[in-house]
Each structure stands twice: as C-alpha cells, then as structure tokens.
Short mmCIF file of C-alpha atoms and ligand atoms in Angstrom, two decimals:
data_model
loop_
_atom_site.label_atom_id
_atom_site.label_comp_id
_atom_site.label_asym_id
_atom_site.label_seq_id
_atom_site.Cartn_x
_atom_site.Cartn_y
_atom_site.Cartn_z
CA UNK A 1 9.29 7.54 8.19
CA UNK A 2 10.53 4.11 9.01
CA UNK A 3 8.71 0.99 7.65
CA UNK A 4 9.55 -2.48 8.87
CA UNK A 5 8.18 -5.24 6.63
CA UNK A 6 7.95 -8.76 8.00
CA UNK A 7 7.88 -11.57 5.46
CA UNK A 8 8.58 -15.30 4.92
CA UNK A 9 9.73 -14.49 1.35
CA UNK A 10 11.74 -11.30 1.50
CA UNK A 11 13.09 -11.91 -1.97
CA UNK A 12 9.65 -11.04 -3.35
CA UNK A 13 10.10 -7.48 -2.07
CA UNK A 14 13.63 -6.86 -3.38
CA UNK A 15 12.92 -5.41 -6.79
CA UNK A 16 10.00 -3.32 -5.50
CA UNK A 17 12.27 -1.80 -2.89
CA UNK A 18 15.16 -0.99 -5.18
CA UNK A 19 13.40 0.85 -7.98
CA UNK A 20 11.45 3.94 -8.87
CA UNK A 21 9.83 6.17 -6.28
CA UNK A 22 10.76 4.00 -3.28
CA UNK A 23 14.44 4.09 -4.16
CA UNK A 24 14.28 7.82 -4.74
CA UNK A 25 12.59 8.30 -1.36
CA UNK A 26 15.20 6.17 0.30
CA UNK A 27 18.05 8.07 -1.40
CA UNK A 28 16.52 11.38 -0.26
CA UNK A 29 16.29 10.05 3.27
CA UNK A 30 12.52 10.52 3.57
CA UNK A 31 11.94 6.83 4.24
CA UNK A 32 13.89 3.93 5.70
CA UNK A 33 12.68 0.40 4.93
CA UNK A 34 13.80 -2.75 6.72
CA UNK A 35 12.70 -6.25 5.68
CA UNK A 36 12.77 -9.02 8.31
CA UNK A 37 12.80 -12.74 7.37
CA UNK A 38 10.53 -14.67 9.74
CA UNK A 39 12.74 -17.78 9.21
CA UNK A 40 15.41 -16.01 11.28
CA UNK A 41 13.12 -16.64 14.28
CA UNK A 42 11.91 -20.11 13.11
CA UNK A 43 11.78 -23.09 15.46
CA UNK A 44 14.44 -25.78 15.59
CA UNK A 45 17.03 -26.98 13.09
CA UNK A 46 14.71 -26.39 10.14
CA UNK A 47 13.61 -22.93 11.19
CA UNK A 48 10.01 -23.89 11.10
CA UNK A 49 7.52 -21.00 10.86
CA UNK A 50 4.24 -22.75 10.03
CA UNK A 51 2.25 -25.79 11.16
CA UNK A 52 -0.97 -27.65 10.64
CA UNK A 53 -4.32 -26.11 11.51
CA UNK A 54 -5.99 -27.22 14.81
CA UNK A 55 -9.39 -28.71 14.07
CA UNK A 56 -8.24 -29.78 10.55
CA UNK A 57 -8.54 -28.01 7.32
CA UNK A 58 -6.36 -27.33 4.28
CA UNK A 59 -3.36 -25.10 4.44
CA UNK A 60 -0.55 -24.31 6.89
CA UNK A 61 -0.88 -21.62 9.53
CA UNK A 62 1.96 -19.31 10.57
CA UNK A 63 2.93 -20.05 14.18
CA UNK A 64 2.61 -17.49 16.85
CA UNK A 65 6.06 -17.89 18.46
CA UNK A 66 8.52 -16.92 15.65
CA UNK A 67 6.39 -13.89 14.75
CA UNK A 68 5.90 -12.90 18.39
CA UNK A 69 9.64 -12.98 19.04
CA UNK A 70 10.41 -10.86 15.94
CA UNK A 71 7.62 -8.34 16.54
CA UNK A 72 8.36 -8.07 20.31
CA UNK A 73 12.08 -7.36 19.52
CA UNK A 74 11.19 -4.59 17.06
CA UNK A 75 8.62 -3.14 19.58
CA UNK A 76 11.25 -3.08 22.30
CA UNK A 77 13.46 -0.92 20.02
CA UNK A 78 10.92 1.81 19.11
CA UNK A 79 7.29 2.75 19.30
CA UNK A 80 5.16 1.79 16.31
CA UNK A 81 2.21 3.95 15.27
CA UNK A 82 0.59 0.97 13.69
CA UNK A 83 1.34 -2.78 13.26
CA UNK A 84 -0.52 -3.76 10.15
CA UNK A 85 -1.50 -7.20 8.99
CA UNK A 86 -2.12 -7.58 5.27
CA UNK A 87 -5.04 -10.10 4.87
CA UNK A 88 -8.02 -10.52 2.61
CA UNK A 89 -10.38 -10.80 5.63
CA UNK A 90 -10.12 -7.04 6.50
CA UNK A 91 -11.46 -3.65 5.46
CA UNK A 92 -10.36 -2.71 1.92
CA UNK A 93 -7.70 -0.05 1.58
CA UNK A 94 -8.91 3.42 0.60
CA UNK A 95 -6.98 6.63 -0.21
CA UNK A 96 -8.20 8.30 3.04
CA UNK A 97 -6.31 5.68 5.06
CA UNK A 98 -3.26 5.96 2.85
CA UNK A 99 -3.27 9.74 3.54
CA UNK A 100 -3.51 9.10 7.30
CA UNK A 101 -0.71 6.48 7.30
CA UNK A 102 1.60 8.79 5.32
CA UNK A 103 1.75 11.09 8.35
CA UNK A 104 3.08 8.36 10.70
CA UNK A 105 6.64 7.89 11.89
CA UNK A 106 7.01 4.13 12.35
CA UNK A 107 4.92 1.49 10.63
CA UNK A 108 5.29 -2.30 10.75
CA UNK A 109 3.66 -4.36 8.04
CA UNK A 110 3.15 -8.10 8.35
CA UNK A 111 2.98 -9.95 5.07
CA UNK A 112 1.21 -13.18 5.92
CA UNK A 113 1.52 -16.44 4.02
CA UNK A 114 -0.04 -19.79 3.70
CA UNK A 115 -3.56 -20.15 5.09
CA UNK A 116 -3.18 -17.41 7.63
CA UNK A 117 -1.60 -16.47 10.96
CA UNK A 118 -2.39 -17.93 14.39
CA UNK A 119 -5.17 -15.73 15.80
CA UNK A 120 -3.21 -15.22 19.04
CA UNK A 121 -0.52 -13.34 17.08
CA UNK A 122 -3.23 -11.00 15.74
CA UNK A 123 -4.62 -10.52 19.18
CA UNK A 124 -1.25 -9.85 20.68
CA UNK A 125 0.31 -7.38 18.29
CA UNK A 126 -1.79 -6.31 15.31
CA UNK A 127 -3.33 -2.84 15.52
CA UNK A 128 -4.81 -2.73 12.02
CA UNK A 129 -5.75 -5.16 9.34
CA UNK A 130 -5.87 -4.15 5.67
CA UNK A 131 -7.06 -5.93 2.50
CA UNK A 132 -6.06 -4.58 -0.95
CA UNK A 133 -9.19 -5.93 -2.64
CA UNK A 134 -11.87 -8.59 -2.71
CA UNK A 135 -9.65 -11.32 -4.11
CA UNK A 136 -7.07 -13.70 -2.55
CA UNK A 137 -3.41 -13.58 -3.38
CA UNK A 138 -1.02 -16.34 -2.42
CA UNK A 139 0.85 -14.15 0.06
CA UNK A 140 0.93 -10.73 1.68
CA UNK A 141 4.07 -9.46 0.04
CA UNK A 142 2.44 -7.86 -2.96
CA UNK A 143 -0.23 -6.31 -0.73
CA UNK A 144 2.54 -5.00 1.59
CA UNK A 145 4.36 -3.52 -1.44
CA UNK A 146 1.05 -1.88 -2.63
CA UNK A 147 0.48 -0.32 0.77
CA UNK A 148 4.13 0.86 1.16
CA UNK A 149 4.12 2.38 -2.34
CA UNK A 150 0.85 4.23 -1.81
CA UNK A 151 2.05 5.59 1.52
CA UNK A 152 5.63 6.47 0.53
CA UNK A 153 4.70 8.52 -2.55
CA UNK A 154 2.69 10.87 -0.25
CA UNK A 155 5.61 11.57 2.15
CA UNK A 156 6.82 15.14 1.52
CA UNK A 157 9.98 14.99 -0.60
CA UNK A 158 9.31 11.55 -2.12
CA UNK A 159 7.88 12.83 -5.40
CA UNK A 160 9.68 15.27 -7.64
CA UNK A 161 6.36 17.24 -8.11
CA UNK A 162 4.45 17.26 -4.86
CA UNK A 163 1.26 18.85 -6.13
CA UNK A 164 0.83 15.81 -8.36
CA UNK A 165 -0.19 13.56 -5.41
CA UNK A 166 -3.00 15.88 -4.56
CA UNK A 167 -4.53 15.61 -8.02
CA UNK A 168 -4.53 11.80 -8.00
CA UNK A 169 -7.71 9.86 -8.56
CA UNK A 170 -9.59 9.36 -5.24
CA UNK A 171 -8.05 12.43 -3.49
CA UNK A 172 -11.49 14.15 -3.86
CA UNK A 173 -13.59 11.07 -4.27
CA UNK A 174 -13.33 11.46 -8.08
CA UNK A 175 -11.31 9.61 -10.70
CA UNK A 176 -8.63 11.66 -12.38
CA UNK A 177 -9.49 13.49 -15.64
CA UNK A 178 -7.74 12.49 -18.90
CA UNK A 179 -4.24 13.96 -19.58
CA UNK A 180 -2.38 14.67 -22.74
CA UNK A 181 1.12 15.66 -23.80
CA UNK A 182 2.74 16.48 -27.17
CA UNK A 183 1.99 16.27 -30.06
CA UNK A 184 -1.23 18.40 -30.22
CA UNK A 185 -2.57 16.11 -32.88
CA UNK A 186 -1.90 12.40 -33.43
CA UNK A 187 -3.54 10.22 -36.09
CA UNK A 188 -6.22 12.82 -36.45
CA UNK A 189 -6.94 12.87 -32.69
CA UNK A 190 -6.64 16.35 -31.23
CA UNK A 191 -5.85 17.41 -27.74
CA UNK A 192 -9.02 19.33 -26.35
CA UNK A 193 -8.64 23.01 -27.29
CA UNK A 194 -9.27 24.15 -23.73
CA UNK A 195 -5.96 22.50 -22.60
CA UNK A 196 -4.02 24.60 -25.14
CA UNK A 197 -5.88 27.80 -24.33
CA UNK A 198 -3.69 28.95 -21.46
CA UNK A 199 -6.84 29.89 -19.52
CA UNK A 200 -6.20 28.29 -16.11
CA UNK A 201 -9.71 28.78 -14.80
CA UNK A 202 -11.23 27.25 -17.92
CA UNK A 203 -8.78 24.32 -17.66
CA UNK A 204 -9.62 23.72 -14.02
CA UNK A 205 -13.36 23.73 -14.81
CA UNK A 206 -12.86 21.32 -17.68
CA UNK A 207 -10.89 18.98 -15.54
CA UNK A 208 -13.49 19.02 -12.79
CA UNK A 209 -16.33 18.27 -15.37
CA UNK A 210 -14.33 15.49 -16.95
CA UNK A 211 -13.53 13.92 -13.53
CA UNK A 212 -17.22 13.96 -12.61
CA UNK A 213 -18.27 12.50 -15.96
CA UNK A 214 -15.76 9.68 -15.82
CA UNK A 215 -16.51 8.88 -12.26
CA UNK A 216 -20.26 8.75 -12.98
CA UNK A 217 -19.60 6.35 -15.86
CA UNK A 218 -17.05 4.09 -14.32
CA UNK A 219 -17.34 4.25 -10.50
CA UNK A 220 -20.83 5.81 -9.60
CA UNK A 221 -20.40 4.23 -6.14
CA UNK A 222 -17.78 6.87 -5.35
CA UNK A 223 -20.37 9.63 -5.89
CA UNK A 224 -23.03 7.86 -3.95
CA UNK A 225 -20.82 6.90 -1.01
CA UNK A 226 -17.97 9.49 -0.75
CA UNK A 227 -14.86 8.36 1.05
CA UNK A 228 -16.13 4.85 1.65
N1 ADE B 301 -3.20 -11.57 1.25
C1 ADE B 301 -3.80 -12.38 0.32
N2 ADE B 301 -4.70 -11.75 -0.31
C2 ADE B 301 -4.76 -10.50 0.16
C3 ADE B 301 -5.48 -9.25 -0.15
N3 ADE B 301 -6.47 -9.32 -1.04
N4 ADE B 301 -5.26 -8.19 0.58
C4 ADE B 301 -4.27 -8.21 1.59
N5 ADE B 301 -3.54 -9.27 1.85
C5 ADE B 301 -3.74 -10.39 1.22
#
C-alpha cells in the first residue's frame, strides 16, 4: 500500500512515522508513506496557503489553489482508491471502515488546518471525509496519524502476529476481553484458573463471555447497534 499524507505541519507526523509498527511495516516493504508539505505549493513569496473567510468569521481557511495543485499532481501520477479529508464535520471512524481501507492500494489523506478548507477543494477532489471523534483538534495531523496507524496494522505482514488484529476490540462488535501474563499471582490477585487450564474450548468460551459482559457494562450501544 502507498499512503500520501498532505499536511501544513509535516513535522508533526515525523515521530509517528519513524517508530513502532509503522516503521516495521515500512522496513518490511508492506507500506510506503510520503508526506507532502502544502507550503511547497503556497502562493507568492511567502508561500501563502490560507486566507480570510468570505462573509467574515473567525479563523483562516486553507486556499483551494495550493491544495488543488498538489493533489492534481499526485493524481496525475497514479490512481487513488480514496482521497480522504480528516475533519470533525464527518462520519466518525469505525473499525469496519478501517478494515475496508486496509485492502486498498493507494490512499491520500489530507490533514486540514486552521478553520477548514475551501469547500471547492472538497468538491473537486475529496472522495471521503472522516472524523476521529466528536471533539475538535487543532489540526488534522493527529487524526491522519490515527487513521494511518489503524489501517497499516491490518496490512498483511505489518504485525508480527497476524491473528492478533482479528481479536482486537470492535472486530466482532465487542470490546476485547481482559488479558494476563506471568506471574500467575501478583499481590494476591490470581489469573483466572480457566486461562491456565490448557482447555482451548473453555478458554474461548470464557473470553467470549467476558467480552460480552464488558461490552454490556461499558459500551452497550455496540450491542444495540452492531457495526454502527
Ligand atoms: N480535525 C480536527 N478535529 C478533528 C477530528 N475530530 N477528526 C478528524 N479531523 C479533525
């Protein structure tokens, strides 16, 4: 998979892209990530990329032209499966969409900044808009990193243990059951006997029951509205 991330503050993405699962995936060649600085396409001597909002109102708006030039150039070089704009005024990201996106070849992610992006840019190029939750962050870089991380870890070869992604919370509309490792007892607290029993069927049943119990307590909405 190839992911192009478009940002006005590429430095914010540097550490995310050079550590952990993302770096491992890049080293293994399962993903290539390119970050593009919008300022490279900015207008005039000062490489301007934002301007005042027509009609008045607080906050600067990202101009259509620099983004259009950058996105058009990338689109002329390859076909993109999706050109995604990270924005709070969009449907909230769910695991089902992450699964779908992990099967794509070329994704472009626009990390917006300031008050927003000129609507004409959205109309011209954006094929999908995604929010990472009902709160507003100061920019789209963290949301872009969240989306990229969630997608990359599902690409075959990105994780050392591939079955582990399938047992994540949300993969079956349930939260994940509790997990334990050594020692079997700590400060008087014991690992549930069933996990030490070696009986795989019993263990699977216990995990299923725990997942349901925890989901009912913490996120009953997942049981009432599966895959929402
Ligand atoms: N940009 C600012 N806040 C955001 C959010 N909640 N989701 C996606 N992009 C954003």
